[in-house]
Amino acid sequence: METLAANSQQPPEELVHEVTALEARRANLEATLTRMGSVEDPRPRPIQPEVPRQKVLILDLNGLLLRLCKGVAEAERAREFGHLPVSPVGSRMVYVPRVGVSSFLAEVATDFTLIIWTSRTSRNTHLLLKDMEERGFMPRRFI
């Protein structure tokens, strides 16, 4: 490609005006950026947790952690299999904690935030959890 000096041709006057206008605009933008300082990215930054999150483990009270006995006959059957049915004070409910429930809960509580779920009423649930805690079946208070 030949250069303008070699051809001794001058660029068209329109092109000179356009280049001059672009250079002026560039100088204007640079001056504006200098006044503003650094330009922040307008996109929102993702929120980073300050502390690593612990995983949550949701456990069902009825059937998983304990078995509620439906009457004296079922409680007696549980006793025949070597399980000790217990009843919270002030309640007619009888439950059998699952074998190893206390060691299981103690182990998973170190790695997870535990949530106990149940379909029972809050009054009954509080009685059961309080009784399980007092008897040593729960490693820490959940209510």
PDB file of C-alpha atoms in Angstrom:
ATOM      1  CA  MET A   1       0.000   0.000   0.000  1.00  0.00           C
ATOM      2  CA  GLU A   2       1.378   3.336  -0.911  1.00  0.00           C
ATOM      3  CA  THR A   3       1.724   6.045   1.669  1.00  0.00           C
ATOM      4  CA  LEU A   4       0.373   9.537   1.270  1.00  0.00           C
ATOM      5  CA  ALA A   5       3.883  11.047   1.339  1.00  0.00           C
ATOM      6  CA  ALA A   6       4.971   8.834  -1.530  1.00  0.00           C
ATOM      7  CA  ASN A   7       2.000   9.930  -3.588  1.00  0.00           C
ATOM      8  CA  SER A   8       2.325  13.519  -2.348  1.00  0.00           C
ATOM      9  CA  GLN A   9      -1.440  13.653  -2.118  1.00  0.00           C
ATOM     10  CA  GLN A  10      -3.227  15.381   0.705  1.00  0.00           C
ATOM     11  CA  PRO A  11      -6.112  13.590   2.429  1.00  0.00           C
ATOM     12  CA  PRO A  12      -9.530  14.964   1.641  1.00  0.00           C
ATOM     13  CA  GLU A  13     -10.558  17.852   3.854  1.00  0.00           C
ATOM     14  CA  GLU A  14     -13.633  15.913   5.149  1.00  0.00           C
ATOM     15  CA  LEU A  15     -11.376  13.176   6.471  1.00  0.00           C
ATOM     16  CA  VAL A  16      -9.133  15.722   8.220  1.00  0.00           C
ATOM     17  CA  HIS A  17     -12.164  17.258   9.974  1.00  0.00           C
ATOM     18  CA  GLU A  18     -13.444  13.819  10.997  1.00  0.00           C
ATOM     19  CA  VAL A  19     -10.074  12.753  12.448  1.00  0.00           C
ATOM     20  CA  THR A  20      -9.763  16.088  14.274  1.00  0.00           C
ATOM     21  CA  ALA A  21     -13.259  15.657  15.750  1.00  0.00           C
ATOM     22  CA  LEU A  22     -12.463  12.078  16.893  1.00  0.00           C
ATOM     23  CA  GLU A  23      -9.198  13.189  18.508  1.00  0.00           C
ATOM     24  CA  ALA A  24     -11.034  15.995  20.341  1.00  0.00           C
ATOM     25  CA  ARG A  25     -13.685  13.535  21.539  1.00  0.00           C
ATOM     26  CA  ARG A  26     -10.989  11.096  22.712  1.00  0.00           C
ATOM     27  CA  ALA A  27      -9.252  13.888  24.654  1.00  0.00           C
ATOM     28  CA  ASN A  28     -12.596  14.858  26.190  1.00  0.00           C
ATOM     29  CA  LEU A  29     -13.287  11.268  27.302  1.00  0.00           C
ATOM     30  CA  GLU A  30      -9.802  10.880  28.770  1.00  0.00           C
ATOM     31  CA  ALA A  31     -10.233  14.137  30.725  1.00  0.00           C
ATOM     32  CA  THR A  32     -13.614  12.956  32.035  1.00  0.00           C
ATOM     33  CA  LEU A  33     -12.208   9.591  33.110  1.00  0.00           C
ATOM     34  CA  THR A  34      -9.308  11.319  34.854  1.00  0.00           C
ATOM     35  CA  ARG A  35     -11.741  13.503  36.818  1.00  0.00           C
ATOM     36  CA  MET A  36     -13.913  10.510  37.730  1.00  0.00           C
ATOM     37  CA  GLY A  37     -11.022   8.358  38.866  1.00  0.00           C
ATOM     38  CA  SER A  38     -11.548   4.654  38.370  1.00  0.00           C
ATOM     39  CA  VAL A  39     -14.775   3.554  36.747  1.00  0.00           C
ATOM     40  CA  GLU A  40     -16.711   0.873  38.636  1.00  0.00           C
ATOM     41  CA  ASP A  41     -18.283  -2.030  36.836  1.00  0.00           C
ATOM     42  CA  PRO A  42     -22.056  -1.277  36.849  1.00  0.00           C
ATOM     43  CA  ARG A  43     -22.996  -4.961  37.117  1.00  0.00           C
ATOM     44  CA  PRO A  44     -23.873  -6.123  40.634  1.00  0.00           C
ATOM     45  CA  ARG A  45     -21.206  -8.210  42.302  1.00  0.00           C
ATOM     46  CA  PRO A  46     -22.167 -11.642  43.634  1.00  0.00           C
ATOM     47  CA  ILE A  47     -22.494 -11.747  47.398  1.00  0.00           C
ATOM     48  CA  GLN A  48     -19.728 -13.838  48.897  1.00  0.00           C
ATOM     49  CA  PRO A  49     -20.360 -15.360  52.318  1.00  0.00           C
ATOM     50  CA  GLU A  50     -17.832 -14.284  54.914  1.00  0.00           C
ATOM     51  CA  VAL A  51     -18.042 -17.614  56.710  1.00  0.00           C
ATOM     52  CA  PRO A  52     -18.239 -20.938  54.882  1.00  0.00           C
ATOM     53  CA  ARG A  53     -21.800 -22.207  54.999  1.00  0.00           C
ATOM     54  CA  GLN A  54     -22.592 -25.395  56.863  1.00  0.00           C
ATOM     55  CA  LYS A  55     -24.868 -27.897  55.176  1.00  0.00           C
ATOM     56  CA  VAL A  56     -28.350 -28.450  56.575  1.00  0.00           C
ATOM     57  CA  LEU A  57     -29.728 -31.899  57.361  1.00  0.00           C
ATOM     58  CA  ILE A  58     -33.483 -32.201  57.899  1.00  0.00           C
ATOM     59  CA  LEU A  59     -34.562 -35.250  59.895  1.00  0.00           C
ATOM     60  CA  ASP A  60     -38.079 -36.529  60.473  1.00  0.00           C
ATOM     61  CA  LEU A  61     -38.881 -37.066  64.129  1.00  0.00           C
ATOM     62  CA  ASN A  62     -41.676 -39.610  63.582  1.00  0.00           C
ATOM     63  CA  GLY A  63     -40.439 -42.876  62.190  1.00  0.00           C
ATOM     64  CA  LEU A  64     -36.802 -41.908  61.658  1.00  0.00           C
ATOM     65  CA  LEU A  65     -35.498 -40.753  65.035  1.00  0.00           C
ATOM     66  CA  LEU A  66     -38.140 -42.463  67.101  1.00  0.00           C
ATOM     67  CA  ARG A  67     -41.154 -44.680  66.737  1.00  0.00           C
ATOM     68  CA  LEU A  68     -44.356 -43.618  68.409  1.00  0.00           C
ATOM     69  CA  CYS A  69     -46.235 -46.540  69.885  1.00  0.00           C
ATOM     70  CA  LYS A  70     -49.955 -46.679  69.285  1.00  0.00           C
ATOM     71  CA  GLY A  71     -51.092 -48.073  72.583  1.00  0.00           C
ATOM     72  CA  VAL A  72     -49.835 -50.391  75.299  1.00  0.00           C
ATOM     73  CA  ALA A  73     -49.765 -53.507  73.081  1.00  0.00           C
ATOM     74  CA  GLU A  74     -47.304 -51.943  70.639  1.00  0.00           C
ATOM     75  CA  ALA A  75     -45.153 -50.683  73.518  1.00  0.00           C
ATOM     76  CA  GLU A  76     -45.047 -54.217  74.946  1.00  0.00           C
ATOM     77  CA  ARG A  77     -44.010 -55.643  71.550  1.00  0.00           C
ATOM     78  CA  ALA A  78     -41.171 -53.134  71.427  1.00  0.00           C
ATOM     79  CA  ARG A  79     -40.100 -54.226  74.909  1.00  0.00           C
ATOM     80  CA  GLU A  80     -40.024 -57.865  73.717  1.00  0.00           C
ATOM     81  CA  PHE A  81     -37.501 -56.896  71.032  1.00  0.00           C
ATOM     82  CA  GLY A  82     -35.234 -55.304  73.636  1.00  0.00           C
ATOM     83  CA  HIS A  83     -36.276 -51.707  73.123  1.00  0.00           C
ATOM     84  CA  LEU A  84     -37.194 -49.534  76.049  1.00  0.00           C
ATOM     85  CA  PRO A  85     -40.419 -47.623  75.415  1.00  0.00           C
ATOM     86  CA  VAL A  86     -40.504 -44.340  77.314  1.00  0.00           C
ATOM     87  CA  SER A  87     -43.189 -41.795  77.964  1.00  0.00           C
ATOM     88  CA  PRO A  88     -42.658 -38.074  78.556  1.00  0.00           C
ATOM     89  CA  VAL A  89     -43.881 -36.815  81.925  1.00  0.00           C
ATOM     90  CA  GLY A  90     -47.424 -35.489  81.685  1.00  0.00           C
ATOM     91  CA  SER A  91     -48.154 -37.284  78.449  1.00  0.00           C
ATOM     92  CA  ARG A  92     -49.918 -40.451  77.356  1.00  0.00           C
ATOM     93  CA  MET A  93     -47.558 -40.796  74.376  1.00  0.00           C
ATOM     94  CA  VAL A  94     -45.122 -43.672  74.377  1.00  0.00           C
ATOM     95  CA  TYR A  95     -42.130 -43.652  72.069  1.00  0.00           C
ATOM     96  CA  VAL A  96     -39.188 -45.872  71.299  1.00  0.00           C
ATOM     97  CA  PRO A  97     -35.964 -44.108  70.283  1.00  0.00           C
ATOM     98  CA  ARG A  98     -34.280 -45.763  67.307  1.00  0.00           C
ATOM     99  CA  VAL A  99     -31.204 -47.812  68.105  1.00  0.00           C
ATOM    100  CA  GLY A 100     -28.103 -45.594  67.964  1.00  0.00           C
ATOM    101  CA  VAL A 101     -30.069 -42.357  67.593  1.00  0.00           C
ATOM    102  CA  SER A 102     -27.961 -40.473  70.153  1.00  0.00           C
ATOM    103  CA  SER A 103     -24.626 -41.426  68.577  1.00  0.00           C
ATOM    104  CA  PHE A 104     -26.024 -40.741  65.096  1.00  0.00           C
ATOM    105  CA  LEU A 105     -27.218 -37.265  66.076  1.00  0.00           C
ATOM    106  CA  ALA A 106     -23.957 -36.474  67.865  1.00  0.00           C
ATOM    107  CA  GLU A 107     -21.948 -37.435  64.779  1.00  0.00           C
ATOM    108  CA  VAL A 108     -24.009 -35.593  62.160  1.00  0.00           C
ATOM    109  CA  ALA A 109     -24.298 -32.492  64.375  1.00  0.00           C
ATOM    110  CA  THR A 110     -20.572 -31.879  63.870  1.00  0.00           C
ATOM    111  CA  ASP A 111     -20.933 -31.606  60.077  1.00  0.00           C
ATOM    112  CA  PHE A 112     -24.476 -30.308  59.631  1.00  0.00           C
ATOM    113  CA  THR A 113     -26.952 -27.827  61.000  1.00  0.00           C
ATOM    114  CA  LEU A 114     -29.732 -30.147  62.115  1.00  0.00           C
ATOM    115  CA  ILE A 115     -33.404 -29.407  61.657  1.00  0.00           C
ATOM    116  CA  ILE A 116     -35.994 -31.718  63.164  1.00  0.00           C
ATOM    117  CA  TRP A 117     -39.214 -31.905  61.149  1.00  0.00           C
ATOM    118  CA  THR A 118     -42.468 -33.461  62.298  1.00  0.00           C
ATOM    119  CA  SER A 119     -46.120 -33.478  61.396  1.00  0.00           C
ATOM    120  CA  ARG A 120     -47.104 -33.537  65.067  1.00  0.00           C
ATOM    121  CA  THR A 121     -48.371 -30.516  66.977  1.00  0.00           C
ATOM    122  CA  SER A 122     -45.810 -28.208  68.540  1.00  0.00           C
ATOM    123  CA  ARG A 123     -46.974 -29.056  72.080  1.00  0.00           C
ATOM    124  CA  ASN A 124     -46.399 -32.785  71.550  1.00  0.00           C
ATOM    125  CA  THR A 125     -43.146 -32.156  69.711  1.00  0.00           C
ATOM    126  CA  HIS A 126     -41.756 -29.989  72.511  1.00  0.00           C
ATOM    127  CA  LEU A 127     -42.632 -32.682  75.049  1.00  0.00           C
ATOM    128  CA  LEU A 128     -40.938 -35.386  72.977  1.00  0.00           C
ATOM    129  CA  LEU A 129     -37.785 -33.401  72.243  1.00  0.00           C
ATOM    130  CA  LYS A 130     -37.455 -32.228  75.848  1.00  0.00           C
ATOM    131  CA  ASP A 131     -37.841 -35.789  77.104  1.00  0.00           C
ATOM    132  CA  MET A 132     -35.349 -37.137  74.529  1.00  0.00           C
ATOM    133  CA  GLU A 133     -32.851 -34.466  75.578  1.00  0.00           C
ATOM    134  CA  GLU A 134     -33.292 -35.198  79.296  1.00  0.00           C
ATOM    135  CA  ARG A 135     -32.801 -38.932  78.709  1.00  0.00           C
ATOM    136  CA  GLY A 136     -29.647 -38.325  76.662  1.00  0.00           C
ATOM    137  CA  PHE A 137     -31.016 -39.309  73.268  1.00  0.00           C
ATOM    138  CA  MET A 138     -30.362 -35.805  71.851  1.00  0.00           C
ATOM    139  CA  PRO A 139     -26.821 -34.361  71.939  1.00  0.00           C
ATOM    140  CA  ARG A 140     -28.037 -30.764  72.131  1.00  0.00           C
ATOM    141  CA  ARG A 141     -31.222 -28.796  72.447  1.00  0.00           C
ATOM    142  CA  PHE A 142     -33.267 -28.458  69.259  1.00  0.00           C
ATOM    143  CA  ILE A 143     -36.223 -26.453  70.570  1.00  0.00           C
TER     144      ILE A 143
END
